[in-house]
């Protein structure tokens, strides 16, 4: 029985630890002492040391780069995160400057991708050892899709209307104006980050840090507008501002540190809701328009006191106590936009409050030179204090359904964790640990789960600090109190279902790392991880999942200035689930399998004739997602494979024209092919009750060629 | 540059892995002339050039905290009076403390040197953290002599981390991923490499709070919460990369049906016959369950109990 085995293991390991515990507070000589002696007590510069040969850098140093690149093709997806979606020329601009002034004053400027929509710039300066001021700016493009279309006027705005003369129908096939009314519906947004930071060292021990960030997000995101069984894919506006503040005071001395921190986050959404016209024939009077809430403004505040103290030279205690609060009080929009329906609100805004508490206590000790113990207790408490009220439930602006009471979820998670490390022989190590977790939740099917985890690891290192072999095995058992679904939690839920995060589970995991150096220039490493989760009592829902990954890494130092590498990784993720469409015993089963292979290889040569650096890198990644579904009494049916293939190659060459000027040339090619049955072959009117966008799965082939010059302000 | 996504390998790490190790702990005797002695052999073009450290903050002499305001090279490398002779006579004991992968000095001693000054950087969670327990030395990730330490660069940092975390590198190439391979996000955007009080060494107090740093609109608290979303984002999302859109661990409806087997449409089996050209199932195509239940992270609409508004 695995549980009995686990219990015995726990008892055995606990016995060993109890035996060892009295040694924790017994001092023993250590390397730390010798370092302390060598470093701290003799840190006085002899008068004869003048550092005559030291080339202390003063003045302006660094480099800037300027040039151009050309993109071969338009591709919205290629521009994702890069900001390079359009064919044509782009400017290349990089800057890396540093100024060392008199005394300890300095400033730095780092700029990257300055000619692109993914540019970033950072400026820092101050008096080293006294204060520092930081400014940063960063732009990020998230390109979702540009192939989708929509008949709505004002798509991506807060009020979406249908073209004049639109004829509503009971299915997409009957929407006679649809094809002519379609217009582009790009899904993309931009993140613009601005940061300011200030650090001040009042004394060598006392440091103040303040960081402020503002992020603006603008663009369009995916949303859907639903009326009972009819729905339309929409673009909603993204117009968000988030302000974040991190402020801390930290006191440090040789015995430890003490820190008081404040974190504040303030989210502001410009638009509380969107409205859209129903392109389908309304099911009830007044059901010709819908309104959906968007993300409400919210805030989070947190105060944290943390500290660490060196009890003895072998033993350190640390702790952290944190209190937080998340709030949200956005004014409610009405229960419905349908003027024929009434849904009075019990309150005008939610006044939501969630209090969070974290407590973390840790004792770390090295009672013997070869033994390390780490004991911790952790508490994570989320208490939702939002008032429960009864709300009229208007089903998708169509009819009054019933009343609903909101469910403010709370949970508490506690962990006790013990880890130990024992070194034996010259380069061998045995590690082990125990973890006990108690998870309590309200308004969920299981009020309390307990999980016990035990793991052991053995590792042996080669010479020169390399660790060629390690094997780790983990076993965990999660058991919960009686699984009890109620209508309050979810109506008409099949009683045989077990939600996987609450279900009883047995987890087995193994990790292996192995490396070989058959020649001093060749290194071969293999690592693998296997994980198996068994939801032993789950009849419906997720019943089991397995994950395997293997990584093989080969690196070869060809010459003193040339190297070659190859890395291959294989990952397989499998899971099984069961469902019941007859609302009884399982009558359908699905097997999901994702398989991802990634191969990267390349070589580089540096300092050829003292002038050239060249390199070639190649990556091929192939993902396959396979789903097999079977209903009771029938043979299994297989979905088309979800396929993604990425080919990426980069050729680079740097030529040093003179000590200050370097020419850089790059050629980059990337091809991306995908097959996705959720999109492929799906026109706007393929599904009778879903007005889709007709978006296609992305495919592209793009080449980039670039040439630029790097100029260094100093020769060295 | 974003044009030239380095394929997330650190050639330096490879070079470092292949280099021969310096040797043994130093006897407690400092050199007669300090760095002036060291630099006679360790200039540019030497086997172990070190001059770039003079472009770093460690070399600022007017800051009393730095090595060069103190015992210069020997602040970190320890007393080195016997080092020149040991090297010239080819002894294995090179007479100074050395750093990095392959160094003869124990990792614990190496780290102790750095911790002496960088206690506040390490914070309270270094001791007992995963990296500390796994004998990761500071110099495994940090390049002390380099003008720019790659681990502080958003673009270069992942290469350093992927030297050991190779599966995460493969994850970054998956169909859906955070912008790590594009050089727009560093591992430390979420993780605190020196250890933290959170699982997975995260930078905020909980996993969800870490995600909310960038995805604030999903924080709520909402009138109608979706319990797993409020509890743990990774119940539905694979944060390092996924074969499915939005980092989801599975395709809807199968993802949702792991937890929902309500009477009616939520428990209907998705079958390939629901795909074009033979079919057109609203449960399978486009956004699957989210075709209607679009507010999966929670809704603040008074009638949003089913997360459709």
PDB file of C-alpha atoms in Angstrom, chain A residues 35 38-40 42 44-45 49 51-57 81 92 94 96 98 103-104 106 108 112-113 116 118 124 128-129 132 138-139 191 201 213 217 224 226 231 242 246 252-254 263 265 267 291-293 298 300 302 304 306 316 319-320 328 333 335 345 350 358 360 362 366 382 384 393-397 404 406 409 413 419 423 429 439 441 457 464 466-467 490-494 497 500 520-521 541 547 551 553 555 563 565 567 569 571 575 577 580-581 588 592 594 600 617-618 623-625 640 650 666 668 670 676-678 687 708 716, chain B residues 1-7 9 11 14-15 17-18 20 30-36 39 51 54-55 57 59-63 65-66 68 70-72 74-75 102 108-109 112-113 116 119-120 124-125 127-128 132-135 147-148 155 166-167 169-171 173-175 177 179 181-182 184 196-197 199 204-206 209 214-217 219-225 227 230-231 235 238 243-244 250-251 254 257-263 267-272 275-276 280 282 284-286 290-292 294-295 300-303 305-306 308-309:
ATOM      1  CA  UNK A  35      36.227  33.379   5.469  1.00  0.00           C
ATOM      2  CA  UNK A  38      40.349  36.204   6.319  1.00  0.00           C
ATOM      3  CA  UNK A  39      38.027  38.820   5.003  1.00  0.00           C
ATOM      4  CA  UNK A  40      36.412  40.881   7.606  1.00  0.00           C
ATOM      5  CA  UNK A  42      41.869  42.212   8.029  1.00  0.00           C
ATOM      6  CA  UNK A  44      42.443  47.351   6.090  1.00  0.00           C
ATOM      7  CA  UNK A  45      44.400  48.472   3.062  1.00  0.00           C
ATOM      8  CA  UNK A  49      49.316  49.536  -1.941  1.00  0.00           C
ATOM      9  CA  UNK A  51      47.186  50.554  -7.262  1.00  0.00           C
ATOM     10  CA  UNK A  52      49.379  52.298  -9.796  1.00  0.00           C
ATOM     11  CA  UNK A  53      48.487  49.926 -12.626  1.00  0.00           C
ATOM     12  CA  UNK A  54      44.766  50.072 -11.971  1.00  0.00           C
ATOM     13  CA  UNK A  55      43.059  51.661 -15.016  1.00  0.00           C
ATOM     14  CA  UNK A  56      40.252  53.281 -13.051  1.00  0.00           C
ATOM     15  CA  UNK A  57      37.721  54.452 -15.552  1.00  0.00           C
ATOM     16  CA  UNK A  81       6.364  41.113 -29.086  1.00  0.00           C
ATOM     17  CA  UNK A  92      18.459  49.941 -35.672  1.00  0.00           C
ATOM     18  CA  UNK A  94      21.253  50.748 -29.527  1.00  0.00           C
ATOM     19  CA  UNK A  96      25.126  51.773 -23.910  1.00  0.00           C
ATOM     20  CA  UNK A  98      28.369  55.098 -18.842  1.00  0.00           C
ATOM     21  CA  UNK A 103      34.381  61.089  -6.699  1.00  0.00           C
ATOM     22  CA  UNK A 104      31.714  58.465  -6.833  1.00  0.00           C
ATOM     23  CA  UNK A 106      28.007  58.178 -12.208  1.00  0.00           C
ATOM     24  CA  UNK A 108      24.357  55.154 -17.219  1.00  0.00           C
ATOM     25  CA  UNK A 112      17.627  48.931 -26.959  1.00  0.00           C
ATOM     26  CA  UNK A 113      15.643  48.546 -30.194  1.00  0.00           C
ATOM     27  CA  UNK A 116      11.249  49.831 -33.187  1.00  0.00           C
ATOM     28  CA  UNK A 118       9.576  47.360 -28.876  1.00  0.00           C
ATOM     29  CA  UNK A 124      20.460  55.456 -13.905  1.00  0.00           C
ATOM     30  CA  UNK A 128      27.675  55.285  -5.627  1.00  0.00           C
ATOM     31  CA  UNK A 129      27.276  54.221  -2.048  1.00  0.00           C
ATOM     32  CA  UNK A 132      20.695  56.284  -7.031  1.00  0.00           C
ATOM     33  CA  UNK A 138       9.650  50.174 -22.252  1.00  0.00           C
ATOM     34  CA  UNK A 139       7.243  49.406 -25.056  1.00  0.00           C
ATOM     35  CA  UNK A 191       2.040  47.954 -23.139  1.00  0.00           C
ATOM     36  CA  UNK A 201      21.744  54.722   1.645  1.00  0.00           C
ATOM     37  CA  UNK A 213       5.808  52.145 -12.259  1.00  0.00           C
ATOM     38  CA  UNK A 217      -2.254  49.274 -22.003  1.00  0.00           C
ATOM     39  CA  UNK A 224     -17.872  37.521 -26.814  1.00  0.00           C
ATOM     40  CA  UNK A 226     -23.908  36.092 -25.848  1.00  0.00           C
ATOM     41  CA  UNK A 231     -23.109  34.451 -29.504  1.00  0.00           C
ATOM     42  CA  UNK A 242      -1.829  50.417 -13.630  1.00  0.00           C
ATOM     43  CA  UNK A 246       7.244  49.405  -4.009  1.00  0.00           C
ATOM     44  CA  UNK A 252      21.452  45.189   7.500  1.00  0.00           C
ATOM     45  CA  UNK A 253      24.305  44.232   9.745  1.00  0.00           C
ATOM     46  CA  UNK A 254      26.563  41.223  10.147  1.00  0.00           C
ATOM     47  CA  UNK A 263       3.482  47.420  -2.065  1.00  0.00           C
ATOM     48  CA  UNK A 265      -1.087  48.488  -6.997  1.00  0.00           C
ATOM     49  CA  UNK A 267      -5.676  49.468 -11.577  1.00  0.00           C
ATOM     50  CA  UNK A 291     -24.135  44.793 -22.296  1.00  0.00           C
ATOM     51  CA  UNK A 292     -21.162  43.196 -20.628  1.00  0.00           C
ATOM     52  CA  UNK A 293     -19.066  44.453 -17.746  1.00  0.00           C
ATOM     53  CA  UNK A 298      -9.237  47.698  -8.259  1.00  0.00           C
ATOM     54  CA  UNK A 300      -4.089  46.059  -3.725  1.00  0.00           C
ATOM     55  CA  UNK A 302       0.426  45.081   1.245  1.00  0.00           C
ATOM     56  CA  UNK A 304       5.483  43.228   4.898  1.00  0.00           C
ATOM     57  CA  UNK A 306      10.688  40.491   7.247  1.00  0.00           C
ATOM     58  CA  UNK A 316      20.057  31.351  10.900  1.00  0.00           C
ATOM     59  CA  UNK A 319      10.678  35.274   9.314  1.00  0.00           C
ATOM     60  CA  UNK A 320       8.180  37.293   7.367  1.00  0.00           C
ATOM     61  CA  UNK A 328     -12.815  46.791  -5.640  1.00  0.00           C
ATOM     62  CA  UNK A 333     -23.821  48.647 -14.297  1.00  0.00           C
ATOM     63  CA  UNK A 335     -28.526  44.075 -14.221  1.00  0.00           C
ATOM     64  CA  UNK A 345     -29.624  45.995  -7.358  1.00  0.00           C
ATOM     65  CA  UNK A 350     -19.666  45.679  -4.423  1.00  0.00           C
ATOM     66  CA  UNK A 358       1.307  35.555   4.898  1.00  0.00           C
ATOM     67  CA  UNK A 360       6.737  32.522   6.865  1.00  0.00           C
ATOM     68  CA  UNK A 362      12.375  29.492   8.630  1.00  0.00           C
ATOM     69  CA  UNK A 366      24.450  23.559   9.499  1.00  0.00           C
ATOM     70  CA  UNK A 382      -7.034  34.680   1.749  1.00  0.00           C
ATOM     71  CA  UNK A 384     -12.791  37.320   1.287  1.00  0.00           C
ATOM     72  CA  UNK A 393     -30.132  37.115 -12.383  1.00  0.00           C
ATOM     73  CA  UNK A 394     -31.147  38.330 -15.810  1.00  0.00           C
ATOM     74  CA  UNK A 395     -29.974  35.687 -18.244  1.00  0.00           C
ATOM     75  CA  UNK A 396     -27.957  37.436 -20.944  1.00  0.00           C
ATOM     76  CA  UNK A 397     -30.281  40.467 -21.208  1.00  0.00           C
ATOM     77  CA  UNK A 404     -28.215  34.425  -7.171  1.00  0.00           C
ATOM     78  CA  UNK A 406     -22.477  35.892  -4.609  1.00  0.00           C
ATOM     79  CA  UNK A 409     -14.202  32.438  -1.748  1.00  0.00           C
ATOM     80  CA  UNK A 413      -2.961  27.109   3.083  1.00  0.00           C
ATOM     81  CA  UNK A 419      14.734  19.610   4.120  1.00  0.00           C
ATOM     82  CA  UNK A 423      27.448  15.150   2.342  1.00  0.00           C
ATOM     83  CA  UNK A 429      25.381  14.178  -1.204  1.00  0.00           C
ATOM     84  CA  UNK A 439      -5.522  23.459   2.537  1.00  0.00           C
ATOM     85  CA  UNK A 441     -11.446  26.335   1.568  1.00  0.00           C
ATOM     86  CA  UNK A 457      17.824  12.821  -3.721  1.00  0.00           C
ATOM     87  CA  UNK A 464      36.060  20.585 -10.911  1.00  0.00           C
ATOM     88  CA  UNK A 466      30.683  19.354 -11.885  1.00  0.00           C
ATOM     89  CA  UNK A 467      27.734  17.268 -10.776  1.00  0.00           C
ATOM     90  CA  UNK A 490     -22.794  24.706  -8.515  1.00  0.00           C
ATOM     91  CA  UNK A 491     -26.244  23.649  -9.557  1.00  0.00           C
ATOM     92  CA  UNK A 492     -26.886  20.296 -11.215  1.00  0.00           C
ATOM     93  CA  UNK A 493     -23.270  19.203 -10.985  1.00  0.00           C
ATOM     94  CA  UNK A 494     -22.839  15.475 -11.467  1.00  0.00           C
ATOM     95  CA  UNK A 497     -17.304  14.584 -10.592  1.00  0.00           C
ATOM     96  CA  UNK A 500      -8.862  17.925  -9.826  1.00  0.00           C
ATOM     97  CA  UNK A 520      38.047  17.721 -21.864  1.00  0.00           C
ATOM     98  CA  UNK A 521      36.541  19.510 -24.869  1.00  0.00           C
ATOM     99  CA  UNK A 541     -13.335  14.818 -14.476  1.00  0.00           C
ATOM    100  CA  UNK A 547       4.415  14.262 -18.019  1.00  0.00           C
ATOM    101  CA  UNK A 551      16.826  17.004 -22.498  1.00  0.00           C
ATOM    102  CA  UNK A 553      22.767  18.690 -24.304  1.00  0.00           C
ATOM    103  CA  UNK A 555      28.664  20.934 -26.191  1.00  0.00           C
ATOM    104  CA  UNK A 563      32.509  25.993 -29.985  1.00  0.00           C
ATOM    105  CA  UNK A 565      26.407  22.954 -29.244  1.00  0.00           C
ATOM    106  CA  UNK A 567      20.378  20.667 -27.474  1.00  0.00           C
ATOM    107  CA  UNK A 569      14.377  18.321 -25.747  1.00  0.00           C
ATOM    108  CA  UNK A 571       8.294  16.559 -23.817  1.00  0.00           C
ATOM    109  CA  UNK A 575      -4.025  13.175 -19.469  1.00  0.00           C
ATOM    110  CA  UNK A 577     -10.643  12.478 -18.361  1.00  0.00           C
ATOM    111  CA  UNK A 580     -21.192  11.902 -18.519  1.00  0.00           C
ATOM    112  CA  UNK A 581     -23.675  13.396 -20.940  1.00  0.00           C
ATOM    113  CA  UNK A 588     -17.457   9.386 -22.630  1.00  0.00           C
ATOM    114  CA  UNK A 592      -5.238  14.404 -24.440  1.00  0.00           C
ATOM    115  CA  UNK A 594       0.794  17.021 -26.298  1.00  0.00           C
ATOM    116  CA  UNK A 600      18.720  23.728 -31.273  1.00  0.00           C
ATOM    117  CA  UNK A 617      22.269  29.149 -34.654  1.00  0.00           C
ATOM    118  CA  UNK A 618      19.327  27.042 -35.659  1.00  0.00           C
ATOM    119  CA  UNK A 623       4.429  20.581 -31.280  1.00  0.00           C
ATOM    120  CA  UNK A 624       1.628  18.132 -31.772  1.00  0.00           C
ATOM    121  CA  UNK A 625      -1.587  18.112 -29.816  1.00  0.00           C
ATOM    122  CA  UNK A 640      -7.136  16.387 -36.313  1.00  0.00           C
ATOM    123  CA  UNK A 650      20.359  33.160 -37.401  1.00  0.00           C
ATOM    124  CA  UNK A 666      22.857  39.590 -39.397  1.00  0.00           C
ATOM    125  CA  UNK A 668      17.589  35.953 -39.628  1.00  0.00           C
ATOM    126  CA  UNK A 670      11.922  32.301 -39.277  1.00  0.00           C
ATOM    127  CA  UNK A 676      -5.529  24.372 -35.490  1.00  0.00           C
ATOM    128  CA  UNK A 677      -8.931  22.730 -35.831  1.00  0.00           C
ATOM    129  CA  UNK A 678     -10.588  25.377 -33.657  1.00  0.00           C
ATOM    130  CA  UNK A 687     -21.450  27.584 -36.772  1.00  0.00           C
ATOM    131  CA  UNK A 708      24.814  48.317 -38.591  1.00  0.00           C
ATOM    132  CA  UNK A 716      39.534  49.415 -24.640  1.00  0.00           C
TER     133      UNK A 716
ATOM    134  CA  UNK B   1      18.405  43.082 -30.478  1.00  0.00           C
ATOM    135  CA  UNK B   2      14.931  41.796 -30.930  1.00  0.00           C
ATOM    136  CA  UNK B   3      15.820  41.139 -34.582  1.00  0.00           C
ATOM    137  CA  UNK B   4      18.405  38.646 -33.557  1.00  0.00           C
ATOM    138  CA  UNK B   5      17.006  36.608 -30.806  1.00  0.00           C
ATOM    139  CA  UNK B   6      20.074  34.930 -29.453  1.00  0.00           C
ATOM    140  CA  UNK B   7      19.056  31.329 -29.362  1.00  0.00           C
ATOM    141  CA  UNK B   9      22.560  29.799 -25.143  1.00  0.00           C
ATOM    142  CA  UNK B  11      28.627  30.463 -25.055  1.00  0.00           C
ATOM    143  CA  UNK B  14      30.237  26.654 -22.232  1.00  0.00           C
ATOM    144  CA  UNK B  15      33.661  28.202 -22.240  1.00  0.00           C
ATOM    145  CA  UNK B  17      32.519  24.751 -18.221  1.00  0.00           C
ATOM    146  CA  UNK B  18      35.544  23.743 -20.221  1.00  0.00           C
ATOM    147  CA  UNK B  20      40.646  24.400 -16.095  1.00  0.00           C
ATOM    148  CA  UNK B  30      48.706  39.207   1.618  1.00  0.00           C
ATOM    149  CA  UNK B  31      50.863  40.331  -1.280  1.00  0.00           C
ATOM    150  CA  UNK B  32      53.302  43.154  -0.906  1.00  0.00           C
ATOM    151  CA  UNK B  33      51.908  45.487  -3.578  1.00  0.00           C
ATOM    152  CA  UNK B  34      48.249  44.538  -3.872  1.00  0.00           C
ATOM    153  CA  UNK B  35      46.692  44.841  -7.325  1.00  0.00           C
ATOM    154  CA  UNK B  36      49.853  46.232  -8.817  1.00  0.00           C
ATOM    155  CA  UNK B  39      47.980  43.291 -12.917  1.00  0.00           C
ATOM    156  CA  UNK B  51      40.928  44.772 -16.460  1.00  0.00           C
ATOM    157  CA  UNK B  54      37.751  48.655 -13.552  1.00  0.00           C
ATOM    158  CA  UNK B  55      34.643  49.549 -15.544  1.00  0.00           C
ATOM    159  CA  UNK B  57      31.140  49.476  -9.508  1.00  0.00           C
ATOM    160  CA  UNK B  59      36.373  49.124  -8.641  1.00  0.00           C
ATOM    161  CA  UNK B  60      35.036  52.457  -7.334  1.00  0.00           C
ATOM    162  CA  UNK B  61      37.503  53.419  -4.640  1.00  0.00           C
ATOM    163  CA  UNK B  62      35.501  56.310  -3.233  1.00  0.00           C
ATOM    164  CA  UNK B  63      32.754  53.940  -2.171  1.00  0.00           C
ATOM    165  CA  UNK B  65      32.054  49.292   0.545  1.00  0.00           C
ATOM    166  CA  UNK B  66      33.817  48.118  -2.607  1.00  0.00           C
ATOM    167  CA  UNK B  68      38.977  48.307  -4.393  1.00  0.00           C
ATOM    168  CA  UNK B  70      39.737  47.751   0.613  1.00  0.00           C
ATOM    169  CA  UNK B  71      42.137  44.963  -0.159  1.00  0.00           C
ATOM    170  CA  UNK B  72      41.636  45.277  -3.912  1.00  0.00           C
ATOM    171  CA  UNK B  74      42.608  40.206  -2.461  1.00  0.00           C
ATOM    172  CA  UNK B  75      39.375  41.459  -0.915  1.00  0.00           C
ATOM    173  CA  UNK B 102      35.346  24.317 -11.711  1.00  0.00           C
ATOM    174  CA  UNK B 108      30.189  27.646   0.197  1.00  0.00           C
ATOM    175  CA  UNK B 109      33.323  29.687   0.726  1.00  0.00           C
ATOM    176  CA  UNK B 112      30.383  33.477   1.794  1.00  0.00           C
ATOM    177  CA  UNK B 113      32.745  36.039   0.265  1.00  0.00           C
ATOM    178  CA  UNK B 116      29.812  39.408   3.314  1.00  0.00           C
ATOM    179  CA  UNK B 119      23.640  40.387   2.535  1.00  0.00           C
ATOM    180  CA  UNK B 120      20.780  42.730   1.772  1.00  0.00           C
ATOM    181  CA  UNK B 124      16.336  36.604   4.023  1.00  0.00           C
ATOM    182  CA  UNK B 125      15.644  33.600   1.869  1.00  0.00           C
ATOM    183  CA  UNK B 127      19.963  30.188   2.997  1.00  0.00           C
ATOM    184  CA  UNK B 128      17.894  27.100   2.412  1.00  0.00           C
ATOM    185  CA  UNK B 132      21.774  27.488  -2.210  1.00  0.00           C
ATOM    186  CA  UNK B 133      20.900  23.869  -1.515  1.00  0.00           C
ATOM    187  CA  UNK B 134      21.900  22.873  -5.018  1.00  0.00           C
ATOM    188  CA  UNK B 135      25.348  24.392  -4.542  1.00  0.00           C
ATOM    189  CA  UNK B 147      31.695  45.494 -17.623  1.00  0.00           C
ATOM    190  CA  UNK B 148      28.069  44.414 -17.975  1.00  0.00           C
ATOM    191  CA  UNK B 155      17.801  40.039 -23.035  1.00  0.00           C
ATOM    192  CA  UNK B 166      16.987  23.693 -20.208  1.00  0.00           C
ATOM    193  CA  UNK B 167      13.396  22.526 -20.364  1.00  0.00           C
ATOM    194  CA  UNK B 169      14.289  27.113 -22.776  1.00  0.00           C
ATOM    195  CA  UNK B 170      12.299  24.637 -24.874  1.00  0.00           C
ATOM    196  CA  UNK B 171       9.112  26.002 -23.291  1.00  0.00           C
ATOM    197  CA  UNK B 173       9.662  28.202 -28.137  1.00  0.00           C
ATOM    198  CA  UNK B 174       6.175  26.783 -27.672  1.00  0.00           C
ATOM    199  CA  UNK B 175       3.227  28.174 -29.599  1.00  0.00           C
ATOM    200  CA  UNK B 177       4.702  31.718 -24.307  1.00  0.00           C
ATOM    201  CA  UNK B 179       8.031  37.118 -24.412  1.00  0.00           C
ATOM    202  CA  UNK B 181      12.798  34.522 -26.336  1.00  0.00           C
ATOM    203  CA  UNK B 182      12.066  37.960 -27.784  1.00  0.00           C
ATOM    204  CA  UNK B 184      11.296  41.474 -23.612  1.00  0.00           C
ATOM    205  CA  UNK B 196      11.970  34.019  -1.651  1.00  0.00           C
ATOM    206  CA  UNK B 197       9.275  33.132   0.805  1.00  0.00           C
ATOM    207  CA  UNK B 199       6.766  28.657  -3.799  1.00  0.00           C
ATOM    208  CA  UNK B 204       5.439  38.509  -4.858  1.00  0.00           C
ATOM    209  CA  UNK B 205       3.784  36.953  -1.856  1.00  0.00           C
ATOM    210  CA  UNK B 206       1.799  34.361  -3.791  1.00  0.00           C
ATOM    211  CA  UNK B 209      -0.105  38.056  -6.875  1.00  0.00           C
ATOM    212  CA  UNK B 214       1.163  42.407 -15.132  1.00  0.00           C
ATOM    213  CA  UNK B 215      -2.412  41.112 -15.398  1.00  0.00           C
ATOM    214  CA  UNK B 216      -4.020  43.513 -12.931  1.00  0.00           C
ATOM    215  CA  UNK B 217      -7.384  43.400 -14.666  1.00  0.00           C
ATOM    216  CA  UNK B 219      -7.256  40.587  -9.844  1.00  0.00           C
ATOM    217  CA  UNK B 220     -10.780  41.656  -8.940  1.00  0.00           C
ATOM    218  CA  UNK B 221     -12.090  40.882  -6.373  1.00  0.00           C
ATOM    219  CA  UNK B 222     -15.089  40.267  -8.592  1.00  0.00           C
ATOM    220  CA  UNK B 223     -18.716  39.966  -7.664  1.00  0.00           C
ATOM    221  CA  UNK B 224     -18.777  36.557  -9.317  1.00  0.00           C
ATOM    222  CA  UNK B 225     -15.468  34.837  -8.797  1.00  0.00           C
ATOM    223  CA  UNK B 227     -12.808  29.821  -7.647  1.00  0.00           C
ATOM    224  CA  UNK B 230      -8.823  33.297  -7.567  1.00  0.00           C
ATOM    225  CA  UNK B 231      -6.857  30.442  -6.065  1.00  0.00           C
ATOM    226  CA  UNK B 235      -4.672  25.285 -12.512  1.00  0.00           C
ATOM    227  CA  UNK B 238       1.136  26.565 -18.092  1.00  0.00           C
ATOM    228  CA  UNK B 243       0.914  24.123 -27.077  1.00  0.00           C
ATOM    229  CA  UNK B 244      -2.439  25.891 -26.635  1.00  0.00           C
ATOM    230  CA  UNK B 250      -5.618  22.075 -22.706  1.00  0.00           C
ATOM    231  CA  UNK B 251      -8.143  23.054 -25.322  1.00  0.00           C
ATOM    232  CA  UNK B 254     -11.788  19.501 -22.422  1.00  0.00           C
ATOM    233  CA  UNK B 257     -14.784  19.621 -18.445  1.00  0.00           C
ATOM    234  CA  UNK B 258     -12.107  18.553 -16.020  1.00  0.00           C
ATOM    235  CA  UNK B 259     -14.135  20.392 -13.386  1.00  0.00           C
ATOM    236  CA  UNK B 260     -17.592  20.890 -14.890  1.00  0.00           C
ATOM    237  CA  UNK B 261     -19.987  18.038 -15.555  1.00  0.00           C
ATOM    238  CA  UNK B 262     -23.198  19.890 -15.075  1.00  0.00           C
ATOM    239  CA  UNK B 263     -26.389  18.461 -16.541  1.00  0.00           C
ATOM    240  CA  UNK B 267     -21.199  17.560 -19.999  1.00  0.00           C
ATOM    241  CA  UNK B 268     -21.670  16.866 -23.699  1.00  0.00           C
ATOM    242  CA  UNK B 269     -18.759  15.047 -25.251  1.00  0.00           C
ATOM    243  CA  UNK B 270     -16.808  16.879 -27.916  1.00  0.00           C
ATOM    244  CA  UNK B 271     -16.222  14.649 -30.909  1.00  0.00           C
ATOM    245  CA  UNK B 272     -14.433  15.207 -34.211  1.00  0.00           C
ATOM    246  CA  UNK B 275     -15.837  19.907 -36.780  1.00  0.00           C
ATOM    247  CA  UNK B 276     -16.279  21.244 -40.307  1.00  0.00           C
ATOM    248  CA  UNK B 280     -20.072  23.044 -36.575  1.00  0.00           C
ATOM    249  CA  UNK B 282     -20.135  25.811 -30.775  1.00  0.00           C
ATOM    250  CA  UNK B 284     -15.482  22.994 -29.922  1.00  0.00           C
ATOM    251  CA  UNK B 285     -14.874  25.752 -32.425  1.00  0.00           C
ATOM    252  CA  UNK B 286     -13.563  29.307 -32.059  1.00  0.00           C
ATOM    253  CA  UNK B 290     -15.550  30.840 -23.824  1.00  0.00           C
ATOM    254  CA  UNK B 291     -17.739  31.585 -26.831  1.00  0.00           C
ATOM    255  CA  UNK B 292     -20.327  32.359 -24.182  1.00  0.00           C
ATOM    256  CA  UNK B 294     -16.120  34.928 -21.792  1.00  0.00           C
ATOM    257  CA  UNK B 295     -15.460  36.217 -18.259  1.00  0.00           C
ATOM    258  CA  UNK B 300     -18.524  42.259 -11.973  1.00  0.00           C
ATOM    259  CA  UNK B 301     -21.804  42.364 -13.882  1.00  0.00           C
ATOM    260  CA  UNK B 302     -24.805  41.968 -11.521  1.00  0.00           C
ATOM    261  CA  UNK B 303     -26.122  39.259 -13.847  1.00  0.00           C
ATOM    262  CA  UNK B 305     -23.118  34.655 -12.284  1.00  0.00           C
ATOM    263  CA  UNK B 306     -22.481  32.360 -15.240  1.00  0.00           C
ATOM    264  CA  UNK B 308     -21.203  35.340 -19.613  1.00  0.00           C
ATOM    265  CA  UNK B 309     -21.500  39.045 -18.885  1.00  0.00           C
TER     266      UNK B 309
END
